[in-house]
Amino acid sequence: MSGNPGSFQDWFRQDRLPHIYCTGCGNGTVINCTLKAVDSMGWTPEDTVFISGIGCSSRAPGYIVTDSLHTTHGRAIPFATGVKLSRPDLHVVVFTGDGDLAAIGGNHFIHACRRNIDLTVVCMNNYIYGMTGGQGSPCTPLGSVSTTTPYGCSEPPFDLSELAVAAGANHVARWTSYHVRELTRAVQDGLETPGFSLIEAVVQCPTGYGRKNKLREAQAMVDWMRDHAVLIKKWRRMEEEGTPLPPDRFPVGEFVRRSRPAMGVPK
Ligand SMILES: Cc1ncc(C[n+]2csc(CCOP(=O)(O)OP(=O)(O)O)c2C)c(N)n1
Ligand code: SF4
């Protein structure tokens, strides 16, 4: 691996293409951003491991040249913890989805943040279970339609980034598949920060989410993300001023970067 920014394509297993993703899926953008960040660290396939659970998002490691573990649904973080604690010299990156991370894997997620294990977790949050046909997840927004919420979701969603901050992660950022440069930079910040890092990437799933929520075309959802994302500094200012926060908007940017004691950091 060259270590030169821009050579991230060397990390792909060309023999595994074509990939399974639907036309217009946002996952590919997040994978590209992540590989670009990894490559810019000067890391090599020999010292980098990708780990995932099950889902469309979790298929990512199968397309990458490094050793990887494509595990069971919700269990990416326990596997990653095992790898990191037994081989702190390896760089461990997790690809996951909002269902994988916050539903079946929710307990592992909060405790990995609490322990502050030296992992970088990239969550592709498409607001639903994509792979199994668009069921609601813990991140489905209020009022959104999914196959299990046909009249609109009536439960409040988890805010994954705020959850990770509250649970103790050293680095947390949220961007979207529209914000390619910011997302790449955020992943790099996560890779550089010792301890647990969550990068939440909101992505379009035109097949499972978009067509049920009047965002049928991939571009419509990308435009929606661009128009509804609010920079975190502005969001915090509005909170401080007591300005009502628009319910259909969401904050993006760096939520936290700190240096709590961490586990699995190479000595
Ligand atoms: C133990 C277990 N329960 C349920 C499933 C079925 N299943 C496969 S993927 C998935 C949800 C995937 O959603 P998410 O993690 O958000 O990823 P996406 O496909 O949206 O990227 C489920 C419920 C499974 N494979 N294993
Ligand atoms: S179902 Fe959604 S998340 Fe899965 S590949 Fe298709 S567009 Fe992407």
PDB file of N, CA, C and O in Angstrom, residues 15-74:
ATOM      1  N   ASP A  15     -11.725  -8.952  -7.317  1.00  0.00           N
ATOM      2  CA  ASP A  15     -12.304 -10.241  -7.710  1.00  0.00           C
ATOM      3  C   ASP A  15     -13.651 -10.514  -7.047  1.00  0.00           C
ATOM      4  O   ASP A  15     -14.337 -11.452  -7.415  1.00  0.00           O
ATOM      5  N   ARG A  16     -14.036  -9.678  -6.053  1.00  0.00           N
ATOM      6  CA  ARG A  16     -15.337  -9.869  -5.405  1.00  0.00           C
ATOM      7  C   ARG A  16     -16.438  -9.002  -6.029  1.00  0.00           C
ATOM      8  O   ARG A  16     -17.579  -9.056  -5.603  1.00  0.00           O
ATOM      9  N   LEU A  17     -16.053  -8.189  -7.027  1.00  0.00           N
ATOM     10  CA  LEU A  17     -17.041  -7.334  -7.681  1.00  0.00           C
ATOM     11  C   LEU A  17     -17.759  -8.119  -8.786  1.00  0.00           C
ATOM     12  O   LEU A  17     -17.173  -9.055  -9.319  1.00  0.00           O
ATOM     13  N   PRO A  18     -18.990  -7.827  -9.132  1.00  0.00           N
ATOM     14  CA  PRO A  18     -19.788  -6.703  -8.661  1.00  0.00           C
ATOM     15  C   PRO A  18     -20.317  -6.937  -7.237  1.00  0.00           C
ATOM     16  O   PRO A  18     -20.506  -8.066  -6.813  1.00  0.00           O
ATOM     17  N   HIS A  19     -20.558  -5.807  -6.551  1.00  0.00           N
ATOM     18  CA  HIS A  19     -21.060  -5.878  -5.181  1.00  0.00           C
ATOM     19  C   HIS A  19     -22.576  -6.098  -5.172  1.00  0.00           C
ATOM     20  O   HIS A  19     -23.225  -6.057  -6.218  1.00  0.00           O
ATOM     21  N   ILE A  20     -23.124  -6.291  -3.972  1.00  0.00           N
ATOM     22  CA  ILE A  20     -24.565  -6.599  -3.864  1.00  0.00           C
ATOM     23  C   ILE A  20     -25.435  -5.364  -3.734  1.00  0.00           C
ATOM     24  O   ILE A  20     -26.655  -5.476  -3.690  1.00  0.00           O
ATOM     25  N   TYR A  21     -24.830  -4.179  -3.618  1.00  0.00           N
ATOM     26  CA  TYR A  21     -25.639  -3.001  -3.265  1.00  0.00           C
ATOM     27  C   TYR A  21     -26.569  -2.565  -4.392  1.00  0.00           C
ATOM     28  O   TYR A  21     -26.220  -2.655  -5.576  1.00  0.00           O
ATOM     29  N   CYS A  22     -27.750  -2.068  -4.010  1.00  0.00           N
ATOM     30  CA  CYS A  22     -28.722  -1.554  -4.978  1.00  0.00           C
ATOM     31  C   CYS A  22     -28.165  -0.290  -5.642  1.00  0.00           C
ATOM     32  O   CYS A  22     -27.349   0.425  -5.047  1.00  0.00           O
ATOM     33  N   THR A  23     -28.668   0.009  -6.804  1.00  0.00           N
ATOM     34  CA  THR A  23     -28.330   1.270  -7.460  1.00  0.00           C
ATOM     35  C   THR A  23     -28.719   2.429  -6.555  1.00  0.00           C
ATOM     36  O   THR A  23     -29.834   2.453  -6.024  1.00  0.00           O
ATOM     37  N   GLY A  24     -27.799   3.344  -6.326  1.00  0.00           N
ATOM     38  CA  GLY A  24     -28.103   4.543  -5.528  1.00  0.00           C
ATOM     39  C   GLY A  24     -27.905   4.363  -4.037  1.00  0.00           C
ATOM     40  O   GLY A  24     -28.075   5.312  -3.275  1.00  0.00           O
ATOM     41  N   CYS A  25     -27.522   3.170  -3.587  1.00  0.00           N
ATOM     42  CA  CYS A  25     -27.274   2.936  -2.155  1.00  0.00           C
ATOM     43  C   CYS A  25     -26.137   3.836  -1.668  1.00  0.00           C
ATOM     44  O   CYS A  25     -25.148   4.048  -2.372  1.00  0.00           O
ATOM     45  N   GLY A  26     -26.264   4.340  -0.442  1.00  0.00           N
ATOM     46  CA  GLY A  26     -25.227   5.234   0.088  1.00  0.00           C
ATOM     47  C   GLY A  26     -24.037   4.522   0.709  1.00  0.00           C
ATOM     48  O   GLY A  26     -23.035   5.163   1.040  1.00  0.00           O
ATOM     49  N   ASN A  27     -24.133   3.209   0.876  1.00  0.00           N
ATOM     50  CA  ASN A  27     -23.059   2.507   1.593  1.00  0.00           C
ATOM     51  C   ASN A  27     -21.697   2.625   0.901  1.00  0.00           C
ATOM     52  O   ASN A  27     -20.665   2.729   1.560  1.00  0.00           O
ATOM     53  N   GLY A  28     -21.702   2.580  -0.434  1.00  0.00           N
ATOM     54  CA  GLY A  28     -20.431   2.628  -1.170  1.00  0.00           C
ATOM     55  C   GLY A  28     -19.659   3.904  -0.870  1.00  0.00           C
ATOM     56  O   GLY A  28     -18.424   3.883  -0.742  1.00  0.00           O
ATOM     57  N   THR A  29     -20.373   5.012  -0.728  1.00  0.00           N
ATOM     58  CA  THR A  29     -19.715   6.287  -0.427  1.00  0.00           C
ATOM     59  C   THR A  29     -18.993   6.201   0.914  1.00  0.00           C
ATOM     60  O   THR A  29     -17.855   6.662   1.061  1.00  0.00           O
ATOM     61  N   VAL A  30     -19.657   5.587   1.894  1.00  0.00           N
ATOM     62  CA  VAL A  30     -19.067   5.499   3.236  1.00  0.00           C
ATOM     63  C   VAL A  30     -17.845   4.573   3.226  1.00  0.00           C
ATOM     64  O   VAL A  30     -16.830   4.856   3.877  1.00  0.00           O
ATOM     65  N   ILE A  31     -17.940   3.503   2.471  1.00  0.00           N
ATOM     66  CA  ILE A  31     -16.793   2.579   2.378  1.00  0.00           C
ATOM     67  C   ILE A  31     -15.614   3.302   1.721  1.00  0.00           C
ATOM     68  O   ILE A  31     -14.470   3.222   2.189  1.00  0.00           O
ATOM     69  N   ASN A  32     -15.876   4.035   0.646  1.00  0.00           N
ATOM     70  CA  ASN A  32     -14.803   4.801  -0.015  1.00  0.00           C
ATOM     71  C   ASN A  32     -14.157   5.788   0.951  1.00  0.00           C
ATOM     72  O   ASN A  32     -12.929   5.890   1.023  1.00  0.00           O
ATOM     73  N   CYS A  33     -14.990   6.531   1.675  1.00  0.00           N
ATOM     74  CA  CYS A  33     -14.462   7.535   2.619  1.00  0.00           C
ATOM     75  C   CYS A  33     -13.593   6.844   3.674  1.00  0.00           C
ATOM     76  O   CYS A  33     -12.519   7.348   4.044  1.00  0.00           O
ATOM     77  N   THR A  34     -14.064   5.709   4.176  1.00  0.00           N
ATOM     78  CA  THR A  34     -13.321   5.004   5.223  1.00  0.00           C
ATOM     79  C   THR A  34     -11.981   4.504   4.693  1.00  0.00           C
ATOM     80  O   THR A  34     -10.932   4.672   5.347  1.00  0.00           O
ATOM     81  N   LEU A  35     -11.995   3.926   3.491  1.00  0.00           N
ATOM     82  CA  LEU A  35     -10.732   3.406   2.940  1.00  0.00           C
ATOM     83  C   LEU A  35      -9.760   4.543   2.629  1.00  0.00           C
ATOM     84  O   LEU A  35      -8.543   4.398   2.784  1.00  0.00           O
ATOM     85  N   LYS A  36     -10.300   5.649   2.212  1.00  0.00           N
ATOM     86  CA  LYS A  36      -9.446   6.809   1.947  1.00  0.00           C
ATOM     87  C   LYS A  36      -8.769   7.260   3.248  1.00  0.00           C
ATOM     88  O   LYS A  36      -7.574   7.564   3.278  1.00  0.00           O
ATOM     89  N   ALA A  37      -9.553   7.281   4.331  1.00  0.00           N
ATOM     90  CA  ALA A  37      -8.992   7.688   5.631  1.00  0.00           C
ATOM     91  C   ALA A  37      -7.954   6.684   6.103  1.00  0.00           C
ATOM     92  O   ALA A  37      -6.874   7.064   6.578  1.00  0.00           O
ATOM     93  N   VAL A  38      -8.254   5.396   5.969  1.00  0.00           N
ATOM     94  CA  VAL A  38      -7.306   4.352   6.388  1.00  0.00           C
ATOM     95  C   VAL A  38      -6.013   4.478   5.579  1.00  0.00           C
ATOM     96  O   VAL A  38      -4.904   4.431   6.124  1.00  0.00           O
ATOM     97  N   ASP A  39      -6.163   4.660   4.281  1.00  0.00           N
ATOM     98  CA  ASP A  39      -4.989   4.757   3.420  1.00  0.00           C
ATOM     99  C   ASP A  39      -4.137   5.966   3.773  1.00  0.00           C
ATOM    100  O   ASP A  39      -2.901   5.901   3.773  1.00  0.00           O
ATOM    101  N   SER A  40      -4.803   7.057   4.140  1.00  0.00           N
ATOM    102  CA  SER A  40      -4.037   8.273   4.457  1.00  0.00           C
ATOM    103  C   SER A  40      -3.278   8.141   5.775  1.00  0.00           C
ATOM    104  O   SER A  40      -2.389   8.935   6.068  1.00  0.00           O
ATOM    105  N   MET A  41      -3.625   7.130   6.580  1.00  0.00           N
ATOM    106  CA  MET A  41      -2.884   6.878   7.822  1.00  0.00           C
ATOM    107  C   MET A  41      -1.567   6.160   7.532  1.00  0.00           C
ATOM    108  O   MET A  41      -0.739   5.975   8.428  1.00  0.00           O
ATOM    109  N   GLY A  42      -1.399   5.674   6.290  1.00  0.00           N
ATOM    110  CA  GLY A  42      -0.196   4.915   5.957  1.00  0.00           C
ATOM    111  C   GLY A  42      -0.253   3.472   6.451  1.00  0.00           C
ATOM    112  O   GLY A  42       0.759   2.777   6.480  1.00  0.00           O
ATOM    113  N   TRP A  43      -1.451   3.012   6.849  1.00  0.00           N
ATOM    114  CA  TRP A  43      -1.593   1.637   7.318  1.00  0.00           C
ATOM    115  C   TRP A  43      -1.548   0.674   6.127  1.00  0.00           C
ATOM    116  O   TRP A  43      -1.760   1.068   4.980  1.00  0.00           O
ATOM    117  N   THR A  44      -1.300  -0.595   6.435  1.00  0.00           N
ATOM    118  CA  THR A  44      -1.226  -1.610   5.378  1.00  0.00           C
ATOM    119  C   THR A  44      -2.270  -2.695   5.633  1.00  0.00           C
ATOM    120  O   THR A  44      -2.760  -2.852   6.766  1.00  0.00           O
ATOM    121  N   PRO A  45      -2.595  -3.496   4.618  1.00  0.00           N
ATOM    122  CA  PRO A  45      -3.547  -4.600   4.821  1.00  0.00           C
ATOM    123  C   PRO A  45      -3.047  -5.608   5.853  1.00  0.00           C
ATOM    124  O   PRO A  45      -3.846  -6.300   6.470  1.00  0.00           O
ATOM    125  N   GLU A  46      -1.737  -5.653   6.058  1.00  0.00           N
ATOM    126  CA  GLU A  46      -1.192  -6.619   7.026  1.00  0.00           C
ATOM    127  C   GLU A  46      -1.447  -6.184   8.471  1.00  0.00           C
ATOM    128  O   GLU A  46      -1.486  -7.032   9.368  1.00  0.00           O
ATOM    129  N   ASP A  47      -1.594  -4.868   8.706  1.00  0.00           N
ATOM    130  CA  ASP A  47      -1.768  -4.438  10.098  1.00  0.00           C
ATOM    131  C   ASP A  47      -3.170  -3.851  10.351  1.00  0.00           C
ATOM    132  O   ASP A  47      -3.404  -3.200  11.363  1.00  0.00           O
ATOM    133  N   THR A  48      -4.102  -4.096   9.428  1.00  0.00           N
ATOM    134  CA  THR A  48      -5.450  -3.525   9.554  1.00  0.00           C
ATOM    135  C   THR A  48      -6.483  -4.645   9.414  1.00  0.00           C
ATOM    136  O   THR A  48      -6.348  -5.504   8.533  1.00  0.00           O
ATOM    137  N   VAL A  49      -7.479  -4.635  10.275  1.00  0.00           N
ATOM    138  CA  VAL A  49      -8.525  -5.670  10.251  1.00  0.00           C
ATOM    139  C   VAL A  49      -9.889  -4.984  10.215  1.00  0.00           C
ATOM    140  O   VAL A  49     -10.124  -4.033  10.970  1.00  0.00           O
ATOM    141  N   PHE A  50     -10.764  -5.454   9.339  1.00  0.00           N
ATOM    142  CA  PHE A  50     -12.146  -4.946   9.297  1.00  0.00           C
ATOM    143  C   PHE A  50     -13.084  -6.010   9.847  1.00  0.00           C
ATOM    144  O   PHE A  50     -12.957  -7.190   9.503  1.00  0.00           O
ATOM    145  N   ILE A  51     -14.025  -5.577  10.690  1.00  0.00           N
ATOM    146  CA  ILE A  51     -14.926  -6.522  11.349  1.00  0.00           C
ATOM    147  C   ILE A  51     -16.355  -6.002  11.208  1.00  0.00           C
ATOM    148  O   ILE A  51     -16.595  -4.789  11.285  1.00  0.00           O
ATOM    149  N   SER A  52     -17.305  -6.910  10.973  1.00  0.00           N
ATOM    150  CA  SER A  52     -18.693  -6.470  10.805  1.00  0.00           C
ATOM    151  C   SER A  52     -19.639  -7.523  11.344  1.00  0.00           C
ATOM    152  O   SER A  52     -19.255  -8.654  11.634  1.00  0.00           O
ATOM    153  N   GLY A  53     -20.924  -7.127  11.462  1.00  0.00           N
ATOM    154  CA  GLY A  53     -21.979  -8.054  11.848  1.00  0.00           C
ATOM    155  C   GLY A  53     -22.680  -8.571  10.603  1.00  0.00           C
ATOM    156  O   GLY A  53     -22.037  -9.093   9.693  1.00  0.00           O
ATOM    157  N   ILE A  54     -23.999  -8.396  10.552  1.00  0.00           N
ATOM    158  CA  ILE A  54     -24.780  -8.831   9.387  1.00  0.00           C
ATOM    159  C   ILE A  54     -25.682  -7.683   8.954  1.00  0.00           C
ATOM    160  O   ILE A  54     -26.300  -7.012   9.776  1.00  0.00           O
ATOM    161  N   GLY A  55     -25.784  -7.499   7.653  1.00  0.00           N
ATOM    162  CA  GLY A  55     -26.623  -6.448   7.078  1.00  0.00           C
ATOM    163  C   GLY A  55     -25.972  -6.003   5.776  1.00  0.00           C
ATOM    164  O   GLY A  55     -24.857  -6.419   5.455  1.00  0.00           O
ATOM    165  N   CYS A  56     -26.650  -5.119   5.032  1.00  0.00           N
ATOM    166  CA  CYS A  56     -26.036  -4.602   3.799  1.00  0.00           C
ATOM    167  C   CYS A  56     -24.722  -3.902   4.159  1.00  0.00           C
ATOM    168  O   CYS A  56     -23.682  -4.135   3.543  1.00  0.00           O
ATOM    169  N   SER A  57     -24.780  -3.024   5.168  1.00  0.00           N
ATOM    170  CA  SER A  57     -23.586  -2.297   5.606  1.00  0.00           C
ATOM    171  C   SER A  57     -22.480  -3.254   6.028  1.00  0.00           C
ATOM    172  O   SER A  57     -21.296  -3.023   5.751  1.00  0.00           O
ATOM    173  N   SER A  58     -22.856  -4.338   6.666  1.00  0.00           N
ATOM    174  CA  SER A  58     -21.864  -5.278   7.192  1.00  0.00           C
ATOM    175  C   SER A  58     -21.216  -6.137   6.104  1.00  0.00           C
ATOM    176  O   SER A  58     -20.278  -6.885   6.385  1.00  0.00           O
ATOM    177  N   ARG A  59     -21.695  -6.017   4.866  1.00  0.00           N
ATOM    178  CA  ARG A  59     -21.033  -6.745   3.777  1.00  0.00           C
ATOM    179  C   ARG A  59     -19.705  -6.104   3.388  1.00  0.00           C
ATOM    180  O   ARG A  59     -18.900  -6.686   2.654  1.00  0.00           O
ATOM    181  N   ALA A  60     -19.465  -4.879   3.863  1.00  0.00           N
ATOM    182  CA  ALA A  60     -18.305  -4.106   3.401  1.00  0.00           C
ATOM    183  C   ALA A  60     -16.973  -4.863   3.491  1.00  0.00           C
ATOM    184  O   ALA A  60     -16.207  -4.867   2.518  1.00  0.00           O
ATOM    185  N   PRO A  61     -16.636  -5.513   4.631  1.00  0.00           N
ATOM    186  CA  PRO A  61     -15.302  -6.127   4.711  1.00  0.00           C
ATOM    187  C   PRO A  61     -15.041  -7.169   3.624  1.00  0.00           C
ATOM    188  O   PRO A  61     -13.887  -7.417   3.256  1.00  0.00           O
ATOM    189  N   GLY A  62     -16.101  -7.768   3.095  1.00  0.00           N
ATOM    190  CA  GLY A  62     -15.931  -8.778   2.045  1.00  0.00           C
ATOM    191  C   GLY A  62     -15.326  -8.224   0.768  1.00  0.00           C
ATOM    192  O   GLY A  62     -14.829  -8.981  -0.073  1.00  0.00           O
ATOM    193  N   TYR A  63     -15.357  -6.898   0.616  1.00  0.00           N
ATOM    194  CA  TYR A  63     -14.828  -6.275  -0.607  1.00  0.00           C
ATOM    195  C   TYR A  63     -13.452  -5.655  -0.390  1.00  0.00           C
ATOM    196  O   TYR A  63     -12.959  -4.922  -1.238  1.00  0.00           O
ATOM    197  N   ILE A  64     -12.849  -5.947   0.774  1.00  0.00           N
ATOM    198  CA  ILE A  64     -11.581  -5.294   1.138  1.00  0.00           C
ATOM    199  C   ILE A  64     -10.485  -6.349   1.275  1.00  0.00           C
ATOM    200  O   ILE A  64     -10.742  -7.469   1.756  1.00  0.00           O
ATOM    201  N   VAL A  65      -9.267  -6.001   0.886  1.00  0.00           N
ATOM    202  CA  VAL A  65      -8.180  -6.989   0.781  1.00  0.00           C
ATOM    203  C   VAL A  65      -7.620  -7.483   2.125  1.00  0.00           C
ATOM    204  O   VAL A  65      -6.921  -8.486   2.159  1.00  0.00           O
ATOM    205  N   THR A  66      -7.910  -6.799   3.218  1.00  0.00           N
ATOM    206  CA  THR A  66      -7.316  -7.182   4.499  1.00  0.00           C
ATOM    207  C   THR A  66      -7.941  -8.473   5.027  1.00  0.00           C
ATOM    208  O   THR A  66      -8.982  -8.914   4.550  1.00  0.00           O
ATOM    209  N   ASP A  67      -7.349  -9.029   6.094  1.00  0.00           N
ATOM    210  CA  ASP A  67      -8.053 -10.048   6.858  1.00  0.00           C
ATOM    211  C   ASP A  67      -9.274  -9.389   7.477  1.00  0.00           C
ATOM    212  O   ASP A  67      -9.243  -8.208   7.854  1.00  0.00           O
ATOM    213  N   SER A  68     -10.377 -10.148   7.578  1.00  0.00           N
ATOM    214  CA  SER A  68     -11.591  -9.561   8.149  1.00  0.00           C
ATOM    215  C   SER A  68     -12.413 -10.640   8.828  1.00  0.00           C
ATOM    216  O   SER A  68     -12.217 -11.831   8.602  1.00  0.00           O
ATOM    217  N   LEU A  69     -13.341 -10.193   9.671  1.00  0.00           N
ATOM    218  CA  LEU A  69     -14.292 -11.100  10.308  1.00  0.00           C
ATOM    219  C   LEU A  69     -15.690 -10.588   9.996  1.00  0.00           C
ATOM    220  O   LEU A  69     -16.056  -9.490  10.420  1.00  0.00           O
ATOM    221  N   HIS A  70     -16.467 -11.356   9.232  1.00  0.00           N
ATOM    222  CA  HIS A  70     -17.864 -11.049   8.938  1.00  0.00           C
ATOM    223  C   HIS A  70     -18.642 -11.950   9.883  1.00  0.00           C
ATOM    224  O   HIS A  70     -18.763 -13.142   9.645  1.00  0.00           O
ATOM    225  N   THR A  71     -19.131 -11.398  10.993  1.00  0.00           N
ATOM    226  CA  THR A  71     -19.536 -12.240  12.120  1.00  0.00           C
ATOM    227  C   THR A  71     -21.051 -12.476  12.118  1.00  0.00           C
ATOM    228  O   THR A  71     -21.654 -12.590  11.059  1.00  0.00           O
ATOM    229  N   THR A  72     -21.664 -12.537  13.290  1.00  0.00           N
ATOM    230  CA  THR A  72     -23.109 -12.740  13.384  1.00  0.00           C
ATOM    231  C   THR A  72     -23.782 -11.402  13.704  1.00  0.00           C
ATOM    232  O   THR A  72     -23.133 -10.444  14.133  1.00  0.00           O
ATOM    233  N   HIS A  73     -25.098 -11.355  13.507  1.00  0.00           N
ATOM    234  CA  HIS A  73     -25.825 -10.095  13.612  1.00  0.00           C
ATOM    235  C   HIS A  73     -25.681  -9.493  15.016  1.00  0.00           C
ATOM    236  O   HIS A  73     -26.006 -10.135  16.014  1.00  0.00           O
ATOM    237  N   GLY A  74     -25.172  -8.271  15.083  1.00  0.00           N
ATOM    238  CA  GLY A  74     -25.055  -7.565  16.361  1.00  0.00           C
ATOM    239  C   GLY A  74     -23.771  -7.817  17.122  1.00  0.00           C
ATOM    240  O   GLY A  74     -23.532  -7.187  18.151  1.00  0.00           O
TER     241      GLY A  74
END
